[in-house]
Structure formats: structure tokens, C-alpha cells
Amino acid sequence: GSGNTNNNNNTNGNNGIHNMNGNNEGGGGGGGEDRGGQGGDMKARGQEEEEKKKVVNGVALPLEVGTQLLCLWRDNMYHPVRIIERKKKQKDSAAEAGGGGEYEYYVHYDKFNRRMDEWVSTDKLDLTSIVRQDDNGKKDEKGRTRNQKRRHDESGHDEHHDHPEFTPGALKEHEEFTKVKNIQFIELGKYEMETWYFSPFPPEYNNCSRLFFCEFDFAFFRTKKQLQRHMKKVKMLHPPGDEIYRNTYKTRQGKDVTLSFFEVDGKKEKIFCQNLCYLAKLFLDHKTLFYDVDLFLFYILCEVDERGCHPVGYFSKEKLSEEGYNLACILMFPSHQRKGYGKLLISFSYELTKKEGKVGTPERPLSDLGAVSYYSYWTYTILNVLKTYKGDCISVRDIADITAIRQQDVISTLQRVDMIQYQKGQHVICAAPELLDRHIKEAGNFRYLVDPCRLIWTPYQLTQEYAR
């Protein structure tokens, strides 16, 4: 995912993720952000402290929130974590665990992105590695002792660096409200996906760890039986809106795959777009949700087969962007990542910009995964222009006009690959052929690129209703 998040109710900065108004149709969609139901059925802290603590290996259980120790991760190695929250296990699980293991702990891995946060049982925690307070027992504003803070600083991890769009105070509020994933898994079509982040679903979904989504309208349900009943009523086996592109490509395995794009107007298909935003927030950390989807267009990428058009990712853009943004939010569903589809989404956004006769850029800041895809696309596209250009000389403006990539992005990309110098008050491009070939190869494989001849689309025209 990529894009920008403002921590106020500014529609222009919401980056395509928008909070939902009060509709509740089709099993999902509607309801504002609920910030009170995070972490499942957690007992009040005072009641927990009254319970008798058990001692295991000299450690009193349950462990306190804020405790730092080592935890066994999926790579079978122990990594430093901090306990974010805790909750009692279900009765059957607790009975099996016995002893002091009836609690589960939500942990954050110090050197990992928040998408790796998870619930773990006591047997995955190394109780002998608990970080003790220093002699003075003094803690900083984040509850860390002096030794903990030194180790944290030495690790080089800056929490604010992950969210430069937030002030420190806003970042602390954001992390508090979204610290625990409320939905652990979703099922979309034939795929099961483990979620990454918190999403403010309506209150009735607070205690639901798994949601079932209809892949054609993104309605969501608590049980598979509810979804199956809904699917019997679904007649339209593709996203609502206009299909504006379809092409057949070869996969890495040499098989044919047909891909299509649908343009969906947030004003005309409000419930569909709201449900999509709920789903997208589960995989995008640097977003806040606002009420209005009306001002956005959504472009849904689908795999097409005899059963219908199955969404695999999307991007959104403002109908009118004063800042010249050609993309607000981008997400490739985890079940379809590492296929090259993300670069196709980016390529498609620039093809639309070319049709508009403009240059564009995505909203900032870019997420870590979004930045990698964009830098790769910019490098591949710009250097191929330099390689195939037949004229005697080419300027940064020429490259921007050909590619629809904003001049600042052209300059930063050329600087990143050491192909531009600033001499006598102007930028000079220095591109040796062997250097071009090397960096184009390093940019990766672009199996799916947009064929402009197959794009049937006219730019959105603002009506008098929006003008007013």
C-alpha cells in the first residue's frame, strides 16, 4: 500500500481510505470508527490485578502490559518483543494450558513492522529474558527504563520514522487506538488471508476474529453460512461500474491470465466502496478513515475466468486533486502479491494521467511496500525512455511529458541511480548505456504493462453539482 494520511478531517488528505457513514446493508458497510472495542473481551485492569497471580520459573503471571522479553517467532528464533495487551484465553484453551498459561499476550516485535504483531501464548515467551528495571527504576515517557531505552536506540528503530505524517502526539494517539488487530483473518473468494492492522469495523464485529467477504460486492459477514446465503442472491459477478480495460497476459509459469480494470464511482456505489475501504484498512497502517467516498474514483483490478471477475487489488484517486495527485491509495491483496500486479496498478494510474494530458504523482508519504514498487516503476520507465530515445538530447521536462511522471520524481529517480548532476545551475543527465542496462535489470521484471490501445476511458468531468 502507499499514500498519505492526515490526522484531521481533511477529505483531500485521506488517501482513498474513508470512514463509513451509517449504512449497514449487505452484511457490511456503515458505522463510524469504533475505538473502544479493541483487543477482544479483555477484563478490566483492576479486576485482573485482584486475581491471584501464579509463579512460573520465578516469574509472576500474568505478565504486565509493557513487559519486554524474547518471543519465539515463525522463523524458530527468539526476538525481542513488548507486550501491548493481554486477554484471558477461552475456557477450553485455558484448561488445556493449565498452570499460569491461561492468558494470551499481544506482542510487538521491536525490529519488525507492526503488521507482524500477533497474539501468542505463554509457552512462546522466554520468561527468563524479561527486562528488569534499572537500579533507579525510572522510566521514560514510553514506560521504558534507561537500559531499555539504550537498547531501543541502539537498534536504530524510530517509531516516528514509520509515520512521518503524524506529529508525535498524534502518532501516540493513532497507535493507542489501533494497537491491537481486531480481525485476525478474512476469507475472500477462495483465499484466506491473515490481516496486518486494525480496521474500525462497526461495533457488532468487535468480538469477531474472522470475517467472510463476498468477492463481488465486498459485503462482509461473521459466518460462512451467512456469506453462502448472500452469494445465492448475488447476480452481478464483477465489480459495479464500467469495465475500461481487458487484456490477456502470460504468467511466470507460461499460462494465460486475463486481467481487467473496472472504474467505480464512490458517489454512485457508496456501499461497495465503503466495504472495500474497511477491507483495505486491514492491510494499511498509515491510513485514517473518513466519512466521504463520494469524491473518489476506485479502479479495481480483477482476474477474469468463467466464474466471473475476481478482485485482486485496487487503487483510488481523487476526482479533482489540486495537488496533482494521480493516486490516493493503492493495495494489492496479500493473496496476490509478488505476482507483478502492483506494478500494473501503478502503470495503469500513469496511463490514465497520460489520457488526461497531465503529469502526476502519488500522495505522500509512501508506505514501505509502496515505495519499493514506485521506485522500481520509475526507474524502469525513465531509464527505458533514455535508452530508446532517438534525439540528440533530452531534458527532464521531456521525460516527464513522455512518461507523465512528475519532474521532481524524475530528478529524484535519476539521482538515486547516480545518473544526474547539477552543473552551472541546471541538471545534466549522464547515462552510459551499460549503466542503463544494469539499472533496468535491477528494477525487476515488468510482465504486466498497460496496452494503451486496449484502454477505453474518458477523464472524469466535474458536474455542476460538484462545482457548487
mmCIF file of C-alpha atoms in Angstrom, residues 65-247:
data_model
loop_
_atom_site.group_PDB
_atom_site.id
_atom_site.type_symbol
_atom_site.label_atom_id
_atom_site.label_comp_id
_atom_site.label_asym_id
_atom_site.label_seq_id
_atom_site.Cartn_x
_atom_site.Cartn_y
_atom_site.Cartn_z
ATOM 1 C CA VAL A 65 1.376 -4.849 29.728
ATOM 2 C CA GLY A 66 4.625 -3.141 28.740
ATOM 3 C CA THR A 67 6.822 -6.091 29.739
ATOM 4 C CA GLN A 68 9.783 -6.621 27.409
ATOM 5 C CA LEU A 69 11.243 -10.064 26.773
ATOM 6 C CA LEU A 70 12.057 -12.544 23.990
ATOM 7 C CA CYS A 71 9.403 -14.356 21.953
ATOM 8 C CA LEU A 72 9.631 -17.308 19.565
ATOM 9 C CA TRP A 73 8.721 -16.180 16.041
ATOM 10 C CA ARG A 74 7.770 -18.182 12.944
ATOM 11 C CA ASP A 75 11.446 -18.460 11.930
ATOM 12 C CA ASN A 76 12.012 -20.567 15.102
ATOM 13 C CA MET A 77 14.241 -17.868 16.543
ATOM 14 C CA TYR A 78 13.671 -15.650 19.576
ATOM 15 C CA HIS A 79 13.197 -11.919 19.000
ATOM 16 C CA PRO A 80 12.733 -9.015 21.466
ATOM 17 C CA VAL A 81 9.104 -8.015 21.928
ATOM 18 C CA ARG A 82 7.000 -5.686 24.027
ATOM 19 C CA ILE A 83 3.620 -6.792 25.374
ATOM 20 C CA ILE A 84 0.939 -4.457 24.027
ATOM 21 C CA GLU A 85 -2.146 -6.093 25.517
ATOM 22 C CA ARG A 86 -3.277 -9.274 27.238
ATOM 23 C CA LYS A 87 -6.502 -11.250 27.498
ATOM 24 C CA LYS A 88 -7.774 -14.433 29.052
ATOM 25 C CA LYS A 89 -7.870 -17.492 26.844
ATOM 26 C CA GLN A 90 -11.116 -19.218 26.077
ATOM 27 C CA LYS A 91 -12.042 -21.694 28.796
ATOM 28 C CA ASP A 92 -11.240 -24.794 26.755
ATOM 29 C CA SER A 93 -7.825 -23.424 25.778
ATOM 30 C CA ALA A 94 -7.069 -22.384 29.323
ATOM 31 C CA ALA A 95 -7.952 -25.821 30.644
ATOM 32 C CA GLU A 96 -5.533 -27.402 28.223
ATOM 33 C CA ALA A 97 -2.752 -24.956 29.075
ATOM 34 C CA GLY A 98 -3.070 -25.297 32.819
ATOM 35 C CA GLY A 99 -0.780 -23.556 35.297
ATOM 36 C CA GLY A 100 -0.244 -19.865 34.619
ATOM 37 C CA GLY A 101 -0.734 -20.102 30.891
ATOM 38 C CA GLU A 102 -4.387 -19.083 30.731
ATOM 39 C CA TYR A 103 -3.506 -15.669 29.285
ATOM 40 C CA GLU A 104 -2.598 -14.688 25.747
ATOM 41 C CA TYR A 105 -0.395 -11.692 25.016
ATOM 42 C CA TYR A 106 -0.448 -9.320 22.081
ATOM 43 C CA VAL A 107 3.192 -8.554 21.306
ATOM 44 C CA HIS A 108 5.057 -6.127 19.078
ATOM 45 C CA TYR A 109 8.411 -7.286 17.683
ATOM 46 C CA ASP A 110 10.878 -4.436 18.237
ATOM 47 C CA LYS A 111 12.590 -4.555 14.852
ATOM 48 C CA PHE A 112 9.577 -5.605 12.766
ATOM 49 C CA ASN A 113 6.766 -3.653 11.155
ATOM 50 C CA ARG A 114 3.503 -3.544 13.102
ATOM 51 C CA ARG A 115 1.943 -5.910 10.570
ATOM 52 C CA MET A 116 3.855 -8.693 12.373
ATOM 53 C CA ASP A 117 2.167 -8.016 15.739
ATOM 54 C CA GLU A 118 0.277 -11.063 16.982
ATOM 55 C CA TRP A 119 -1.327 -12.897 19.898
ATOM 56 C CA VAL A 120 0.938 -15.516 21.477
ATOM 57 C CA SER A 121 0.583 -17.950 24.337
ATOM 58 C CA THR A 122 2.889 -18.076 27.335
ATOM 59 C CA ASP A 123 4.802 -21.094 26.014
ATOM 60 C CA LYS A 124 6.248 -18.937 23.200
ATOM 61 C CA LEU A 125 7.688 -16.415 25.640
ATOM 62 C CA ASP A 126 11.132 -16.800 27.201
ATOM 63 C CA LEU A 127 10.308 -15.850 30.784
ATOM 64 C CA THR A 128 13.990 -15.847 31.736
ATOM 65 C CA SER A 129 14.651 -12.959 29.348
ATOM 66 C CA ILE A 130 12.347 -10.396 30.969
ATOM 67 C CA VAL A 131 13.986 -6.958 31.019
ATOM 68 C CA ARG A 132 14.226 -5.751 34.603
ATOM 69 C CA GLN A 133 14.150 -2.144 35.741
ATOM 70 C CA ASP A 134 17.465 -0.471 36.400
ATOM 71 C CA ASP A 135 18.598 0.418 39.880
ATOM 72 C CA ASN A 136 16.751 3.699 39.942
ATOM 73 C CA GLY A 137 13.659 2.120 38.438
ATOM 74 C CA LYS A 138 12.968 5.263 36.462
ATOM 75 C CA LYS A 139 11.112 5.043 33.179
ATOM 76 C CA ASP A 140 10.778 7.438 30.277
ATOM 77 C CA GLU A 141 7.513 8.703 28.792
ATOM 78 C CA LYS A 142 7.034 5.377 26.955
ATOM 79 C CA GLY A 143 7.402 3.313 30.114
ATOM 80 C CA ARG A 144 10.967 2.189 29.340
ATOM 81 C CA THR A 145 13.828 2.028 31.783
ATOM 82 C CA ARG A 146 17.166 3.638 30.944
ATOM 83 C CA ASN A 147 18.632 0.294 29.844
ATOM 84 C CA GLN A 148 15.614 -0.478 27.692
ATOM 85 C CA LYS A 149 15.790 2.917 26.032
ATOM 86 C CA ARG A 150 19.504 2.455 25.294
ATOM 87 C CA ARG A 151 18.881 -0.930 23.695
ATOM 88 C CA HIS A 152 15.974 0.553 21.728
ATOM 89 C CA ASP A 153 18.144 3.432 20.495
ATOM 90 C CA GLU A 154 20.947 1.073 19.532
ATOM 91 C CA SER A 155 18.537 -0.974 17.430
ATOM 92 C CA GLY A 156 18.110 2.082 15.200
ATOM 93 C CA HIS A 157 14.320 1.797 15.114
ATOM 94 C CA ASP A 158 12.463 5.098 15.110
ATOM 95 C CA GLU A 159 8.731 4.655 15.529
ATOM 96 C CA HIS A 160 8.008 8.139 14.168
ATOM 97 C CA HIS A 161 10.007 7.364 11.026
ATOM 98 C CA ASP A 162 7.310 4.841 10.061
ATOM 99 C CA HIS A 163 4.675 7.595 10.233
ATOM 100 C CA PRO A 164 6.223 10.941 9.245
ATOM 101 C CA GLU A 165 2.745 12.293 8.504
ATOM 102 C CA PHE A 166 1.917 12.247 12.238
ATOM 103 C CA THR A 167 3.071 14.593 14.949
ATOM 104 C CA PRO A 168 4.477 12.714 17.981
ATOM 105 C CA GLY A 169 1.243 13.332 19.887
ATOM 106 C CA ALA A 170 -0.940 12.230 17.008
ATOM 107 C CA LEU A 171 1.251 9.167 16.473
ATOM 108 C CA LYS A 172 0.817 8.145 20.101
ATOM 109 C CA GLU A 173 -2.968 8.529 19.788
ATOM 110 C CA HIS A 174 -3.004 6.598 16.496
ATOM 111 C CA GLU A 175 -1.022 3.701 17.964
ATOM 112 C CA GLU A 176 -3.191 3.596 21.090
ATOM 113 C CA PHE A 177 -6.437 3.370 19.116
ATOM 114 C CA THR A 178 -5.088 0.867 16.590
ATOM 115 C CA LYS A 179 -2.633 -1.093 18.715
ATOM 116 C CA VAL A 180 -4.474 -4.429 18.567
ATOM 117 C CA LYS A 181 -5.770 -6.103 15.424
ATOM 118 C CA ASN A 182 -9.490 -6.620 15.903
ATOM 119 C CA ILE A 183 -9.856 -9.009 12.941
ATOM 120 C CA GLN A 184 -7.256 -11.772 12.679
ATOM 121 C CA PHE A 185 -8.272 -13.468 9.400
ATOM 122 C CA ILE A 186 -10.503 -12.812 6.429
ATOM 123 C CA GLU A 187 -11.740 -15.081 3.665
ATOM 124 C CA LEU A 188 -12.159 -13.533 0.224
ATOM 125 C CA GLY A 189 -13.197 -15.857 -2.566
ATOM 126 C CA LYS A 190 -11.056 -18.990 -2.327
ATOM 127 C CA TYR A 191 -8.307 -17.263 -0.320
ATOM 128 C CA GLU A 192 -7.722 -16.963 3.402
ATOM 129 C CA MET A 193 -5.590 -14.005 4.482
ATOM 130 C CA GLU A 194 -4.068 -13.111 7.817
ATOM 131 C CA THR A 195 -4.674 -9.432 8.479
ATOM 132 C CA TRP A 196 -1.958 -6.896 9.299
ATOM 133 C CA TYR A 197 -3.587 -3.969 11.107
ATOM 134 C CA PHE A 198 -6.630 -2.668 12.956
ATOM 135 C CA SER A 199 -9.697 -1.600 10.960
ATOM 136 C CA PRO A 200 -12.626 0.242 12.590
ATOM 137 C CA PHE A 201 -15.455 -2.104 11.690
ATOM 138 C CA PRO A 202 -18.890 -1.378 13.201
ATOM 139 C CA PRO A 203 -19.295 -2.337 16.887
ATOM 140 C CA GLU A 204 -21.205 -5.528 16.125
ATOM 141 C CA TYR A 205 -17.985 -7.008 14.714
ATOM 142 C CA ASN A 206 -15.838 -6.241 17.778
ATOM 143 C CA ASN A 207 -15.657 -9.830 19.027
ATOM 144 C CA CYS A 208 -15.267 -11.449 15.633
ATOM 145 C CA SER A 209 -11.740 -12.640 14.838
ATOM 146 C CA ARG A 210 -12.605 -13.844 11.315
ATOM 147 C CA LEU A 211 -14.736 -12.193 8.626
ATOM 148 C CA PHE A 212 -16.064 -13.616 5.371
ATOM 149 C CA PHE A 213 -16.160 -11.234 2.393
ATOM 150 C CA CYS A 214 -18.136 -11.543 -0.811
ATOM 151 C CA GLU A 215 -15.564 -11.018 -3.552
ATOM 152 C CA PHE A 216 -18.061 -9.322 -5.887
ATOM 153 C CA ASP A 217 -19.535 -6.611 -3.628
ATOM 154 C CA PHE A 218 -17.218 -6.833 -0.560
ATOM 155 C CA ALA A 219 -20.128 -7.319 1.840
ATOM 156 C CA PHE A 220 -18.765 -8.961 4.999
ATOM 157 C CA PHE A 221 -20.240 -11.484 7.410
ATOM 158 C CA ARG A 222 -19.476 -13.145 10.720
ATOM 159 C CA THR A 223 -20.059 -16.699 9.499
ATOM 160 C CA LYS A 224 -19.538 -18.639 6.291
ATOM 161 C CA LYS A 225 -23.170 -19.711 6.324
ATOM 162 C CA GLN A 226 -24.271 -16.060 6.178
ATOM 163 C CA LEU A 227 -21.925 -15.497 3.236
ATOM 164 C CA GLN A 228 -23.266 -18.553 1.410
ATOM 165 C CA ARG A 229 -26.842 -17.282 1.801
ATOM 166 C CA HIS A 230 -25.721 -13.910 0.448
ATOM 167 C CA MET A 231 -23.929 -15.471 -2.532
ATOM 168 C CA LYS A 232 -27.177 -17.132 -3.656
ATOM 169 C CA LYS A 233 -28.626 -13.644 -4.140
ATOM 170 C CA VAL A 234 -25.628 -12.174 -5.979
ATOM 171 C CA LYS A 235 -26.328 -11.792 -9.684
ATOM 172 C CA MET A 236 -23.506 -9.472 -10.792
ATOM 173 C CA LEU A 237 -20.212 -11.421 -10.816
ATOM 174 C CA HIS A 238 -17.964 -8.399 -11.248
ATOM 175 C CA PRO A 239 -17.446 -5.039 -9.531
ATOM 176 C CA PRO A 240 -20.098 -2.402 -10.208
ATOM 177 C CA GLY A 241 -19.141 0.354 -12.617
ATOM 178 C CA ASP A 242 -17.583 0.358 -16.073
ATOM 179 C CA GLU A 243 -15.020 -2.116 -17.376
ATOM 180 C CA ILE A 244 -12.428 0.123 -19.031
ATOM 181 C CA TYR A 245 -9.596 -2.314 -19.783
ATOM 182 C CA ARG A 246 -9.101 -6.013 -20.505
ATOM 183 C CA ASN A 247 -6.035 -7.848 -21.750
#
